[in-house]
XYZ file of C-alpha atoms in Angstrom:
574
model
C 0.000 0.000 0.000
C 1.465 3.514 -0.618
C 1.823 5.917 2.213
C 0.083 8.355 3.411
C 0.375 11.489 1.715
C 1.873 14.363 2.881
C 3.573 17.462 0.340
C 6.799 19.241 1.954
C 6.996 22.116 -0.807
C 10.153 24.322 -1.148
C 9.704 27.710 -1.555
C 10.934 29.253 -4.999
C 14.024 30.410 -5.274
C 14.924 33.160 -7.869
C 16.932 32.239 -10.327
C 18.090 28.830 -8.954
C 21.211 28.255 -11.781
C 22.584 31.481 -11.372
C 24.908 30.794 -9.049
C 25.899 27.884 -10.707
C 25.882 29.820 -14.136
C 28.235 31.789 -12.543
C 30.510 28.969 -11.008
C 30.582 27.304 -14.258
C 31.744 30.498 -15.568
C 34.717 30.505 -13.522
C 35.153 26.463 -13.904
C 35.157 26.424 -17.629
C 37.932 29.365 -17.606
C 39.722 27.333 -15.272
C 39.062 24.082 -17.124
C 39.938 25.069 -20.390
C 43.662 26.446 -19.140
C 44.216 23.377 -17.059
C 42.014 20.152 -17.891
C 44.315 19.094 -20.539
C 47.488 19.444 -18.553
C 47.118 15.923 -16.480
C 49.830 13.720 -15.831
C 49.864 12.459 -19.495
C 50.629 15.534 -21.210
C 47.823 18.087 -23.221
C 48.204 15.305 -25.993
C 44.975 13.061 -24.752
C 42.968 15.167 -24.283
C 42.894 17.102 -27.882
C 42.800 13.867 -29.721
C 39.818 12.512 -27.979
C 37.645 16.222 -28.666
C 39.380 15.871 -32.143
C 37.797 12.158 -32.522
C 34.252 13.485 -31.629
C 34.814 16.131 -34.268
C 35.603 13.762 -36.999
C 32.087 11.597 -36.224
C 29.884 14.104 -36.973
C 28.117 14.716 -34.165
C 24.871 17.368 -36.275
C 21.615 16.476 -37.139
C 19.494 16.660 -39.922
C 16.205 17.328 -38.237
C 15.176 19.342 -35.248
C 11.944 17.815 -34.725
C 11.427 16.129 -31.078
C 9.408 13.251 -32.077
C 12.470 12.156 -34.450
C 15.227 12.774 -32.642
C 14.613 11.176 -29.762
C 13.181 7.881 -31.967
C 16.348 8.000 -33.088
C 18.077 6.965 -29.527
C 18.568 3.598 -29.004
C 15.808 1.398 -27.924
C 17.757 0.791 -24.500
C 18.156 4.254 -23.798
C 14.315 5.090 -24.640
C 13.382 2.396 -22.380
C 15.007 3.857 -19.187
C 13.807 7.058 -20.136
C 10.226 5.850 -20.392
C 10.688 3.962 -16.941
C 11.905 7.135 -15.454
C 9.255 9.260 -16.512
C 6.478 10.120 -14.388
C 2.961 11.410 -15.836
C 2.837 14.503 -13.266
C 6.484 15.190 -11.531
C 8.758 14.611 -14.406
C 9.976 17.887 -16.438
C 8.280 19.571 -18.894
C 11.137 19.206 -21.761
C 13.189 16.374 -21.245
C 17.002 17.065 -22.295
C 19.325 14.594 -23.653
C 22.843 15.338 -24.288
C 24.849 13.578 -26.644
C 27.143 11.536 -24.880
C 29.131 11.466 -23.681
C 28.500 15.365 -23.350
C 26.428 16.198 -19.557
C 25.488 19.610 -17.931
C 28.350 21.343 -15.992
C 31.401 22.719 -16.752
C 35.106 21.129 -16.727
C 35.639 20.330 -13.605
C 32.154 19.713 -12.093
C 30.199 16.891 -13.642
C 26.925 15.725 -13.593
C 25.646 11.939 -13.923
C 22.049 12.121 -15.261
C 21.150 10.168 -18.554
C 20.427 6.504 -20.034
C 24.149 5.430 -21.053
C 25.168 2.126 -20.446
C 28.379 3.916 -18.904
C 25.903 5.743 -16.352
C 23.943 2.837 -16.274
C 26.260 -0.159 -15.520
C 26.610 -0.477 -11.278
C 27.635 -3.319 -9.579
C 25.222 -5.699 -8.210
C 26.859 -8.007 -5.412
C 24.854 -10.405 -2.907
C 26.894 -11.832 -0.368
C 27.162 -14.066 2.588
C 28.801 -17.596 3.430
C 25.405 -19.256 4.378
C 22.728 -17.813 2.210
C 24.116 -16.660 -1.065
C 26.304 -19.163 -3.579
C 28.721 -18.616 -4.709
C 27.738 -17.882 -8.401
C 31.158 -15.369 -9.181
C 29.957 -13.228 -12.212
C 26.345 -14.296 -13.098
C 25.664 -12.965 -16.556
C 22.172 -11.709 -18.274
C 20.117 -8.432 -17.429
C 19.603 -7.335 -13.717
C 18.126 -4.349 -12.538
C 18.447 -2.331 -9.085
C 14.338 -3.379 -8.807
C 14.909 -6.922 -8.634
C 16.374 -6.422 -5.047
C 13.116 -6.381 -3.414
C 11.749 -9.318 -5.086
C 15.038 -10.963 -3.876
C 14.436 -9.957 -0.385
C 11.111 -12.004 0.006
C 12.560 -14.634 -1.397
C 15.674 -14.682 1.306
C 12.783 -14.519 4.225
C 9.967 -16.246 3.136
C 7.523 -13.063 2.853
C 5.019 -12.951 -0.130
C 5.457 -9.766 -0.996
C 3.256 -7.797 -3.329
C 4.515 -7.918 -6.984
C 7.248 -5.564 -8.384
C 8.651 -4.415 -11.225
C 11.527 -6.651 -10.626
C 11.997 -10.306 -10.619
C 13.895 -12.805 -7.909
C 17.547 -13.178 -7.937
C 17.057 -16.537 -7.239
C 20.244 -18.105 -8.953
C 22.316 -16.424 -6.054
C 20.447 -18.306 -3.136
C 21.812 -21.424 -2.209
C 18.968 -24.001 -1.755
C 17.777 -26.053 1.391
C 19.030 -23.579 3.741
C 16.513 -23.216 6.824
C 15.291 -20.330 8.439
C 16.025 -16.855 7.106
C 18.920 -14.989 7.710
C 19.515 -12.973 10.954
C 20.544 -9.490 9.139
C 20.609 -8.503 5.934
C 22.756 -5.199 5.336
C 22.474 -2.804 1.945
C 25.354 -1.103 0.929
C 25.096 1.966 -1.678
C 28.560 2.758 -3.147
C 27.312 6.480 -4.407
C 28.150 6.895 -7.799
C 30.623 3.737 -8.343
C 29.108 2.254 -11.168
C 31.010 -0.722 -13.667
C 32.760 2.322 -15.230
C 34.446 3.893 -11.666
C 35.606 0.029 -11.125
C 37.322 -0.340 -14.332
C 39.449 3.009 -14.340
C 40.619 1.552 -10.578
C 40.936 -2.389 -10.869
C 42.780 -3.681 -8.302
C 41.820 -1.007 -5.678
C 38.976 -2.510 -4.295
C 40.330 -5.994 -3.081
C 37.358 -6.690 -0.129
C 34.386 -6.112 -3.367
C 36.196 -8.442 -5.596
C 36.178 -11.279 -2.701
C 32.422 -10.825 -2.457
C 32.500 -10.811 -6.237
C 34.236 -14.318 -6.303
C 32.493 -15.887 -2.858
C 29.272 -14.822 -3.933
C 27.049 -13.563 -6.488
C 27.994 -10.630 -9.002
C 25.803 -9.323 -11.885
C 27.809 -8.263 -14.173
C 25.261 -6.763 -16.190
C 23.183 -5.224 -13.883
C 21.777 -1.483 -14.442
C 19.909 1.310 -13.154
C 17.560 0.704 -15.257
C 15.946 3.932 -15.422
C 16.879 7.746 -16.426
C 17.184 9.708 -15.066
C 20.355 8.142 -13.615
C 19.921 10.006 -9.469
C 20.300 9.397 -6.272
C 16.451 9.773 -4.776
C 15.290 7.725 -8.127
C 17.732 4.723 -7.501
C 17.512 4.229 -3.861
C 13.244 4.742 -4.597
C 13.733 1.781 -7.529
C 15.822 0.064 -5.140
C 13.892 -0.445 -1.902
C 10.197 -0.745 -3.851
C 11.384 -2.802 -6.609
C 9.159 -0.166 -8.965
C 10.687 2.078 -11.308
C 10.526 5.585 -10.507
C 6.976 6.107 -13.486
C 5.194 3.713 -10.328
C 7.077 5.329 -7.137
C 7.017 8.765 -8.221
C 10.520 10.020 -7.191
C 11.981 10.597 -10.297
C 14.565 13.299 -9.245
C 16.596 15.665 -7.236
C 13.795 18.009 -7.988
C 10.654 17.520 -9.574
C 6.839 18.872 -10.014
C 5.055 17.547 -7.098
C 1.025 17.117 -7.031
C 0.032 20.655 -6.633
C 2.365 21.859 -9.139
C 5.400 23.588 -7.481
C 8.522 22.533 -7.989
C 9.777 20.523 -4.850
C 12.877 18.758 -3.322
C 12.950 15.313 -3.106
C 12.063 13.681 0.264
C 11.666 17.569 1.943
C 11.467 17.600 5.564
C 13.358 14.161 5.520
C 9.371 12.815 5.119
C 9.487 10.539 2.262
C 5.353 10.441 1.394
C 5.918 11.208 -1.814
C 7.304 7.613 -2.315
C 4.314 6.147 -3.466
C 4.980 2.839 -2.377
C 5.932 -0.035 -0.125
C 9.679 -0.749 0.609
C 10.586 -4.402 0.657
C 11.529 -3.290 4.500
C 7.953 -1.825 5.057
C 6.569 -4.937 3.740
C 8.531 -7.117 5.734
C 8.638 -4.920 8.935
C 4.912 -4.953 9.372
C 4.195 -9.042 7.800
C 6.964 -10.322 10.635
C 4.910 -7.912 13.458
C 7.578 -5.267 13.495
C 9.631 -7.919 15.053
C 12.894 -6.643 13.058
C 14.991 -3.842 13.514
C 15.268 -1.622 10.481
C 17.806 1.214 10.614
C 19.441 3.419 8.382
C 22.754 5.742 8.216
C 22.925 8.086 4.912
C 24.393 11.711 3.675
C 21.445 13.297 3.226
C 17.417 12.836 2.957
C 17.600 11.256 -0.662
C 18.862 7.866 0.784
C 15.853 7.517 2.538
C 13.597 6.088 0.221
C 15.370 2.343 0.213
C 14.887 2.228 3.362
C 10.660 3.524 4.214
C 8.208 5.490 5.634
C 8.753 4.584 8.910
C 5.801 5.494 11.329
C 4.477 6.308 8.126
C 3.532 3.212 6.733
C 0.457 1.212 7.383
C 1.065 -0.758 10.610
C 5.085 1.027 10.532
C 7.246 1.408 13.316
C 9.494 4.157 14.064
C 12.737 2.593 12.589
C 16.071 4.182 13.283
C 17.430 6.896 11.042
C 20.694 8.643 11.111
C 21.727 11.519 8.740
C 25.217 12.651 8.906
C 25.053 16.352 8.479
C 27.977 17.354 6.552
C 27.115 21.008 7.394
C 27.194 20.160 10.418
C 30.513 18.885 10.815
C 29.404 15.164 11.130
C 26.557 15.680 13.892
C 24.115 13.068 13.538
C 20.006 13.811 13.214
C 17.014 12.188 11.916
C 13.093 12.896 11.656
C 11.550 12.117 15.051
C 7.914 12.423 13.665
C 8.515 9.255 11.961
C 12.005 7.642 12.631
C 14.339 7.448 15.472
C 17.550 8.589 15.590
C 19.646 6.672 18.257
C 20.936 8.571 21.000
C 24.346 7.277 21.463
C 25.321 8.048 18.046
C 24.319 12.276 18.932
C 27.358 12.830 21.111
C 30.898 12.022 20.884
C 30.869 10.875 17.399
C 32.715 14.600 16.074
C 34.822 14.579 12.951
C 37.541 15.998 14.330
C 40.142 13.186 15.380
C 39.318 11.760 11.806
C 39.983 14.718 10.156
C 43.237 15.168 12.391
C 44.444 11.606 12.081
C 44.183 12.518 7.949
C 45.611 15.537 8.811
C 48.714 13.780 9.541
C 49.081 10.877 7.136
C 51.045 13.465 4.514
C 53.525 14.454 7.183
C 51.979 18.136 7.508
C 49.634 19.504 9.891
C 47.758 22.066 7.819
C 44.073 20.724 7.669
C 44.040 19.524 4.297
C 44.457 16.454 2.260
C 45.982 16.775 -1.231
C 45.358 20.494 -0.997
C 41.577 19.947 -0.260
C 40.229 20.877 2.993
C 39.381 17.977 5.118
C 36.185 19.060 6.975
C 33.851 21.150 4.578
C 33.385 18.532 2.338
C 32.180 14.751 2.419
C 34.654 13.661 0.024
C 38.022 12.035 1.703
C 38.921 8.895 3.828
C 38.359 11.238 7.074
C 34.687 11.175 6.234
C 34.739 7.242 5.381
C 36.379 6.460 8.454
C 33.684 8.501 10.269
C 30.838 6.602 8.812
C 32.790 3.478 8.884
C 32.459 3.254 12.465
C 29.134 4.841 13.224
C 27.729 2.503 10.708
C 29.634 -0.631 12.932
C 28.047 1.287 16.174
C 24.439 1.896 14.950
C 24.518 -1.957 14.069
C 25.955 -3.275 17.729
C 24.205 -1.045 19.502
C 21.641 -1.404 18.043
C 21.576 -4.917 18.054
C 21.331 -5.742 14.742
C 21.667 -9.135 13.578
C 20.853 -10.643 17.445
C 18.321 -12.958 16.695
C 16.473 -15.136 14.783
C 14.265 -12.372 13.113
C 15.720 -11.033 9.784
C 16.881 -7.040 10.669
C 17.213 -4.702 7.679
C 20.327 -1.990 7.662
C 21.035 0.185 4.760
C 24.050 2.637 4.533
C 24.952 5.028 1.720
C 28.914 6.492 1.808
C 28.436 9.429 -0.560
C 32.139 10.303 -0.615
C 32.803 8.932 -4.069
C 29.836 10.514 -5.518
C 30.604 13.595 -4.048
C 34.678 12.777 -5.412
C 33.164 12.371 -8.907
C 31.634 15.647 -9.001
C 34.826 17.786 -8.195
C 37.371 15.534 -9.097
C 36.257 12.948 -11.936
C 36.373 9.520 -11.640
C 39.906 9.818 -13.008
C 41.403 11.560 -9.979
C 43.771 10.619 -7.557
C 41.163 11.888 -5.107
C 38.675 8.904 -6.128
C 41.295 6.525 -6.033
C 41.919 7.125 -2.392
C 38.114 7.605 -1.552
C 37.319 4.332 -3.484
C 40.090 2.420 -1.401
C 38.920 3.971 1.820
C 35.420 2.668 1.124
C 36.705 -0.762 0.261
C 38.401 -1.245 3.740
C 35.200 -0.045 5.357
C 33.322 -2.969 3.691
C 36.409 -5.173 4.923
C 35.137 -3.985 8.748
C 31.419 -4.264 8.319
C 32.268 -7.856 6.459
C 34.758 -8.439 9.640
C 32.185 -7.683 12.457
C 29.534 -9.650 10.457
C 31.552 -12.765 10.324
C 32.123 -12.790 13.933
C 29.374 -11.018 15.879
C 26.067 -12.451 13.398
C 27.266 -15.048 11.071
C 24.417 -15.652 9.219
C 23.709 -12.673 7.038
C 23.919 -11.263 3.606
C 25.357 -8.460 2.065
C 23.894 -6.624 -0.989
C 26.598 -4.077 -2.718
C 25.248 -1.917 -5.383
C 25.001 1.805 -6.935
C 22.503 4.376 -7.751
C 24.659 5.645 -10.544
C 27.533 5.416 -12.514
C 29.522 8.421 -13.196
C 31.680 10.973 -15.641
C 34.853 10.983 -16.486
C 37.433 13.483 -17.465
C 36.749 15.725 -20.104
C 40.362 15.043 -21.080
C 39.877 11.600 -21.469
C 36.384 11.380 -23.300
C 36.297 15.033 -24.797
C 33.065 15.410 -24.080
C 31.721 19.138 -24.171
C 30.279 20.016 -20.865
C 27.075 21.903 -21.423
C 26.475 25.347 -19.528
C 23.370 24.830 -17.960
C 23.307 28.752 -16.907
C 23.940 29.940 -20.361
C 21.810 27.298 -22.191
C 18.464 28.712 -19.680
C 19.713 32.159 -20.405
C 20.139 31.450 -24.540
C 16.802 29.938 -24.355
C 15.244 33.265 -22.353
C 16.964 35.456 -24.600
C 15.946 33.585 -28.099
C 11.991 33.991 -26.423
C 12.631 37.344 -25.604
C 12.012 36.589 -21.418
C 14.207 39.088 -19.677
C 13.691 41.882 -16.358
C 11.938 39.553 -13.327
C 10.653 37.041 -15.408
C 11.773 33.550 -15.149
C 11.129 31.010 -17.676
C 11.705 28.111 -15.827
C 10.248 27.031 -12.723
C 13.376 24.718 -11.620
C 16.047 23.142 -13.771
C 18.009 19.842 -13.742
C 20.653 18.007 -15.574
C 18.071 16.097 -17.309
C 15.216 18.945 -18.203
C 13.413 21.850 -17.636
C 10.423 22.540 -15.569
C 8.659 25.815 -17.223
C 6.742 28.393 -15.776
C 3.365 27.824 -17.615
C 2.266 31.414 -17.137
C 5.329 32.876 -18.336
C 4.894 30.589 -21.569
C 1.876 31.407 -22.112
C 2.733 35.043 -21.724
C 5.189 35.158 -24.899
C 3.657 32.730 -27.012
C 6.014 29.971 -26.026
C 5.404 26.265 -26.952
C 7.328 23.221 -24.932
C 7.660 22.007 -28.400
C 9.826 25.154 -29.377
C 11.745 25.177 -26.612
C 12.460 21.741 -27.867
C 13.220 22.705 -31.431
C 15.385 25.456 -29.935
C 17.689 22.673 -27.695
C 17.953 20.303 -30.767
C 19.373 23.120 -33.012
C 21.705 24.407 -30.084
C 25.706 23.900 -30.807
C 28.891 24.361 -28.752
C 29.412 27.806 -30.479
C 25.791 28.803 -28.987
C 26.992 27.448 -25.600
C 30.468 29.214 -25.441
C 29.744 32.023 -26.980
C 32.235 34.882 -27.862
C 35.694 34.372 -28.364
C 37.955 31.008 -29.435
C 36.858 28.038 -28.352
C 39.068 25.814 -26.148
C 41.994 24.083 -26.751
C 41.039 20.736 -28.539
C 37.520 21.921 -29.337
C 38.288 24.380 -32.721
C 36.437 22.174 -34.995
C 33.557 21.613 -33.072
C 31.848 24.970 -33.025
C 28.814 23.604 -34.946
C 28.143 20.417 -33.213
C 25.126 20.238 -31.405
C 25.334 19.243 -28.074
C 22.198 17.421 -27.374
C 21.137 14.166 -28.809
C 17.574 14.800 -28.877
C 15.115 17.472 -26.801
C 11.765 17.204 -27.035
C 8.306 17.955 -24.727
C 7.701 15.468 -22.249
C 4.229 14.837 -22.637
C 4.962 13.486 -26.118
C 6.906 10.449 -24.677
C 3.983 8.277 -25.675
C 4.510 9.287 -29.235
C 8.115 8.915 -29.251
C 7.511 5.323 -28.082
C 4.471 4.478 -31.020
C 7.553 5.493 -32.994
C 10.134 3.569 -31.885
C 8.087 0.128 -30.795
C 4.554 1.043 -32.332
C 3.007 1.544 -29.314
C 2.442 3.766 -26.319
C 4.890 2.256 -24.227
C 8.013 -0.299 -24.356
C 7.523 -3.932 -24.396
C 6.324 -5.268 -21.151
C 9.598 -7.987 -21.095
C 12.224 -4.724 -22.042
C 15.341 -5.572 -20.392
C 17.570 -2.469 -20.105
C-alpha cells in the first residue's frame, strides 16, 4: 500500500542556476587552461575532442518526435521507466554523450548510457548466497526487493523486478539474521574499471558470492532519490514517483525530493515496510545516509500502514558530522548524537602526509564529504548503529542500509579519473572489509547486498566530451523567447530537463515544443559564446550538443515510434 500522503513544498528560489551559471563560468575558464594538462601531457585530451569532431556529431532534423526515436531502444526504455505522468519535467534534455550539464571540472551523472547505467550488483554471505562469481544476463536495481522475500519467506506484493534466485543457495533453513544494503554512491562498472585492483574486499564478495555483471539502473534519469526509490520498492521511478533531485510535485510547485526528511511522496511499499509490518515489526530496520535522498530504500517509517518508528541517522555534513534524523517518523539513536565529532578523523588525515595544515591533497578535510576522514567517520558509526543497536541478534531477519556518498561527491569535483577517487574508493573498500569483519564474527548468518545508484563521468580530457552550460543554455533559451527583467522562464532546472513556468509561456507565445526545437538546433558555439573556443575543441563549433530534446508529454509518441506503441515492451530488459 502507498503511504500516506503528505507534500513538503520548497519555496521558490529566484533564479536557482545562477549561481551555478556563474561557477561554471569561472570552472570552464579554469578548465579550459588546465584540464588538458594531467599527468599524461595536453596530448589526450585534444585527440579525444578531435575524434568526436571527426564523427559528426549534427543532425538533420530538429523535430522532437524524431530525434529522440532516433536513440537507441535501450536508452528510450530507461527514459520511459523514469518518466512520471505529473512530476517529471516539462522538456526532457538529452545530451549527446558522452557530453552532460556542468562545466570542466564539475560533472553531472544524469542520462540513459550504459556507462551511467552499468553499477555493480553483489549479494553476499557464506550461508545464504552461492557462490555464483559473475552471473551474466540483465539485472536491474528493482529486482532487489523481489530478492528480499525470497531470502525470508515473505510474499510480498509484486514488483517491477523479478527474484535473484540463482544467487540463493537451496535447502538452507530459516532466514537470515541481518541482511545489510550497501550503496557505493556513484561507483558504477565504469568507476571500477578506471581503478581495478583497488577494491580488493568487493572483488572477494564478487568471487564468494554472487555478481551481476550486467546489472543497471535501469531507469533515467540516472539520481540518487530515483535509484535508492527503484531500489527499496522494486518499482521504477513512473510507479514510485521520485523521479529526481527536484521535480513537479502534485500541486504543481517545484519541490525537493524527500523535503522535511518525510518521504510520502514515495508512493509505495519498501521491501523493509513490507517485511517490517508481515513479521509484526519484530525486526529492527535502521538506516545511516548523507542526506534525505537515501531515505527512500529504506521507508516510511511510522508512516507506513502498521510502521514502526525505525532508526534513522543523517550525517550532516554542514554540520561537521553531527548526527540527526526525523523524530515524527524515525528514530535517531541517542548514542550516536554525542561524541561521534569529525575531528580526530579529520586530524588523524591531517597527519598521514607528514603536515599539519588541515588539508588532504590540498583539499580541505572538513567542509566537504569527500576524503577517507569522512569514510572512516561513517565506517564506524555505521559498525556502532549496528551493535548497539543490536542488529543481527536474533532469529528475526533485521534490515540496515548505509549510503557512503564520498565517491559521488569525489566524482563531481574531481572525476572519476582523480587521484582523489582513487583514495576515496580504497577507503570505502576497507570499510566494507570492517562491516564484512564484524559480520563474520558477531552475526554469522547474514547477507550483504553491494550496489550503486549511478555510474559516473569521467574526465573531459579523457572522453572530450563538451560540458554543457546549464546557466547559459536557460539564459540562450530566455533570450531567443525574448524573457528578460523579473521574469523567469523556468520554474526549476536539472541536468536532465526543464520545468517551465506555464504562465510565463503562455505570456510570450512559447510552446514546450519550441523550446524543444530550440535545444535540438543548439551547438557548442551557442553554448560558449564569444571568443575562441578551447583548446582541442576548434572544430567543433557547430556540433550540437544534445542528442535529442523534445516535450515530455509526447513520450507516448516517441515510443508508437520507436516500438509502435504507447509504451516499451512489457519484457524490455535495459
Amino acid at each position: 500500500m502507498p503511504a500516506p500522503k503528505r507534500m513538503f513544498v520548497r519555496r521558490r528560489r529566484r533564479r536557482p542556476w545562477r549561481a551555478l551559471a556563474a561557477l561554471v563560468v569561472v570552472a570552464v575558464a579554469v578548465g579550459a587552461a588546465a584540464v588538458y594538462l594531467g599527468d599524461d601531457g595536453p596530448r589526450r585530451g585534444r585527440s579525444a575532442a578531435q575524434r568526436l569532431a571527426r564523427a559528426g556529431r549534427t543532425f538533420a532534423t530538429l523535430d522532437p518526435v524524431r530525434r529522440a526515436c532516433a536513440l537507441d531502444d535501450e536508452q528510450l526504455v530507461r527514459l520511459w521507466r523514469g518518466n512520471h505522468p505529473r512530476h517529471s519535467e516539462d522538456v526532457t534534455l538529452v545530451p549527446q554523450e558522452p557530453n552532460y550539464m556542468g562545466a570542466f571540472d564539475l560533472t553531472s551523472h544524469s542520462g540513459p548510457w550504459d556507462y551511467l547505467q552499468r553499477i555493480p550488483l553483489v549479494l553476499y554471505g557464506p550461508q545464504r548466497i552461492r557462490a555464483a562469481g559473475r552471473v551474466e544476463g540483465a539485472a536491474n536495481l528493482v529486482d532487489v526487493y523481489a530478492t528480499m522475500g525470497a531470502l525470508t519467506g515473505v510474499d510480498l506484493p509484486p514488483s517491477d523486478g523479478r527474484d535473484l534466485d540463482d544467487a540463493l543457495r537451496r535447502g538452507v533453513d530459516g532466514i537470515p539474521r541481518l541482511v545489510v544494503t550497501v550503496v557505493w554512491d556513484g561507483v558504477g562498472r565504469n568507476t571500477l574499471d578506471v581503478w581495478d585492483g583497488r577494491w580488493p574486499t568487493l572483488a572477494r564478495m564478487e568471487r564468494d558470492g554472487a555478481s551481476y555483471v550486467d546489472a543497471t539502473v535501469g531507469s533515467s534519469p540516472s539520481i540518487t532519490p530515483a535509484s535508492h526509490g527503484s531500489l527499496g520498492t522494486g518499482a521504477w521511478p513512473r510507479t514510485h514517483g521520485v523521479t529526481a533531485i527536484e521535480y513537479r510535485g502534485d500541486e504543481g510547485r517545484v519541490v525537493q525530493a524527500i523535503g522535511g526528511r518525510d518521504p510520502a511522496a514515495l508512493d509505495a511499499t519498501t521491501f523493509a515496510d513490507a517485511i517490517d509490518a508481515a513479521l509484526g515489526n519484530a525486526p529492527k530496520v535502521g538506516l545511516l545516509g548523507f542526506n534525505n535522498w537515501h531515505i527512500p530504500m529504506m521507508g516510511h517509517g511510522l508512516g507506513a500502514p502498521g510502521g514502526d518508528a525505525d532508526e534513522l541517522a543523517i550525517v550532516g555534513v554542514q554540520a561537521r558530522g553531527d548526527i540527526s534524523g526525523n523524530d515524527d517518523l524515525y528514530t535517531t539513536p541517542g548514542y550516536l548524537l554525542d561524541g561521534h565529532g569529525l575531528a580526530r578523523y579529520a586530524a588523524e588525515l591531517d597527519r598521514e602526509d607528514g603536515r599539519v595544515d588541515d588539508a588532504w591533497l590540498g583539499h580541505d578535510i572538513v567542509a566537504k564529504d569527500h576524503n577517507p576522514a569522512w569514510v572512516r567517520y561513517a565506517r564506524d558509526v555505521m559498525l556502532e548503529m549496528i551493535e548497539g543497536g543490536g542488529y543481527g541478534g536474533d532469529d528475526v531477519t533485521d534490515f540496515f542500509f548505509v549510503n557512503f556518498k564520498m565517491t559521488d561527491i569525489a566524482g563531481h569535483e574531481w572525476s572519476i579519473d582523480s587521484r582523489e577517487m582513487a583514495a576515496v574508493l580504497e577507503e570505502q573498500d576497507a570499510a566494507l572489509g570492517a562491516l564484512l569483519d564484524y559480520l563474520d564474527r558477531r552475526v554469522r548468518d547474514y547477507v550483504v547486498v553491494l550496489t550503486s545508484d549511478h555510474g559516473h563521468t569521467r574526465s573531459t580530457r579523457v572522453t572530450g566530451a563538451w560540458p554543457i552550460r546549464p546557466g547559459v543554455f536557460r539564459d540562450d533559451v530566455e533570450a531567443h523567447f525574448g524573457v528578460r527583467g523579473d521574469e523567469d522562464l523556468f520554474d526549476g532546472e536539472g541536468a536532465y530537463g526543464l520545468y517551465v513556468d506555464r504562465a510565463v509561456m503562455r505570456r510570450h507565445g512559447v510552446t514546450l515544443d519550441a523550446i524543444a526545437r530550440f535545444a535540438n538546433a543548439y551547438t557548442v558555439h551557442d553554448n560558449w559564446g564569444a571568443g575562441p573556443l578551447p583548446d582541442g575543441y576548434e572544430e567543433r563549433a557547430d556540433e550540437h550538443v544534445f542528442a535529442a530534446a523534445y516535450p515530455t508529454r509526447d513520450l507516448p509518441e516517441v515510443m508508437r515510434c520507436k516500438f509502435d506503441a504507447p509504451r516499451p515492451p512489457r519484457d524490455a530488459r535495459a
